């Protein structure tokens, strides 16, 4: 599978460049990426497995719709996973990784109200990567990434409908609390914090959607 094409198409789906229900024409995509349809089909097959597209016979691949009842079920599982990730990270976090979390806060403080939504999404991804790398459990990371992809489009919708400064402050707060709890080395509190942060995220989504 062509990983570069996969990452680009997946990013466009998650960031709502490709809208839910939109048909992705294989021939056009192959031309855009300068490849044959074979590697493109491999990418779309992978994205179908991830439930981000649905292959329609004789039509193409359609970006999956956002099913809100299904998203509630996904979040229920994510609460448990984030709790476990926090606990494991607290047991294994290194000083270098704690410094990386502080650097993310400094990066956030450079943003303005005109920031692009992808800017905060990148910060969120970096924070998750630090936490999960500290957790040091590849299976947990794979499951979490899969479920996170299922719900990420909701965040982009919420961002456009809400207050950008509020979202910036929310991620800064998450960074600070994550650093505080992981620095303390208390697995139970670190797990509860990851759960609280995700719950706050869910409540903001409910309030705007």
Short mmCIF file of N, CA, C and O in Angstrom, two decimals, residues 3 11 33 46 55 86 92 99 147 157 193:
data_model
loop_
_atom_site.label_atom_id
_atom_site.label_comp_id
_atom_site.label_asym_id
_atom_site.label_seq_id
_atom_site.Cartn_x
_atom_site.Cartn_y
_atom_site.Cartn_z
N UNK A 3 1.77 4.38 1.33
CA UNK A 3 1.48 5.02 2.62
C UNK A 3 1.25 6.51 2.47
O UNK A 3 0.40 7.10 3.17
N UNK A 11 -6.28 11.99 5.74
CA UNK A 11 -6.28 13.33 6.33
C UNK A 11 -7.40 14.19 5.76
O UNK A 11 -8.06 14.93 6.49
N UNK A 33 -2.98 11.90 -8.08
CA UNK A 33 -1.79 11.42 -7.39
C UNK A 33 -0.74 10.86 -8.33
O UNK A 33 0.34 10.48 -7.89
N UNK A 46 -8.07 -0.27 2.44
CA UNK A 46 -7.65 -0.04 3.82
C UNK A 46 -8.60 0.94 4.52
O UNK A 46 -9.00 0.73 5.67
N UNK A 55 -17.16 1.14 -0.24
CA UNK A 55 -17.04 0.88 -1.67
C UNK A 55 -18.41 0.56 -2.24
O UNK A 55 -19.12 -0.33 -1.74
N UNK A 86 -3.42 6.66 30.15
CA UNK A 86 -2.91 7.58 31.16
C UNK A 86 -2.18 6.87 32.27
O UNK A 86 -1.11 7.30 32.73
N UNK A 92 5.62 5.14 32.97
CA UNK A 92 6.78 5.01 32.07
C UNK A 92 7.31 6.32 31.49
O UNK A 92 8.32 6.32 30.79
N UNK A 99 9.24 17.14 28.71
CA UNK A 99 9.70 18.37 28.07
C UNK A 99 8.97 18.58 26.73
O UNK A 99 8.65 19.72 26.36
N UNK A 147 -10.09 4.02 16.81
CA UNK A 147 -11.30 4.62 17.37
C UNK A 147 -11.27 6.15 17.30
O UNK A 147 -12.29 6.79 17.06
N UNK A 157 -16.17 19.49 12.79
CA UNK A 157 -17.48 20.13 12.68
C UNK A 157 -17.67 21.10 13.85
O UNK A 157 -18.10 22.24 13.67
N UNK A 193 -7.56 11.69 34.68
CA UNK A 193 -7.41 12.94 33.94
C UNK A 193 -7.68 12.74 32.46
O UNK A 193 -8.37 13.56 31.83
#
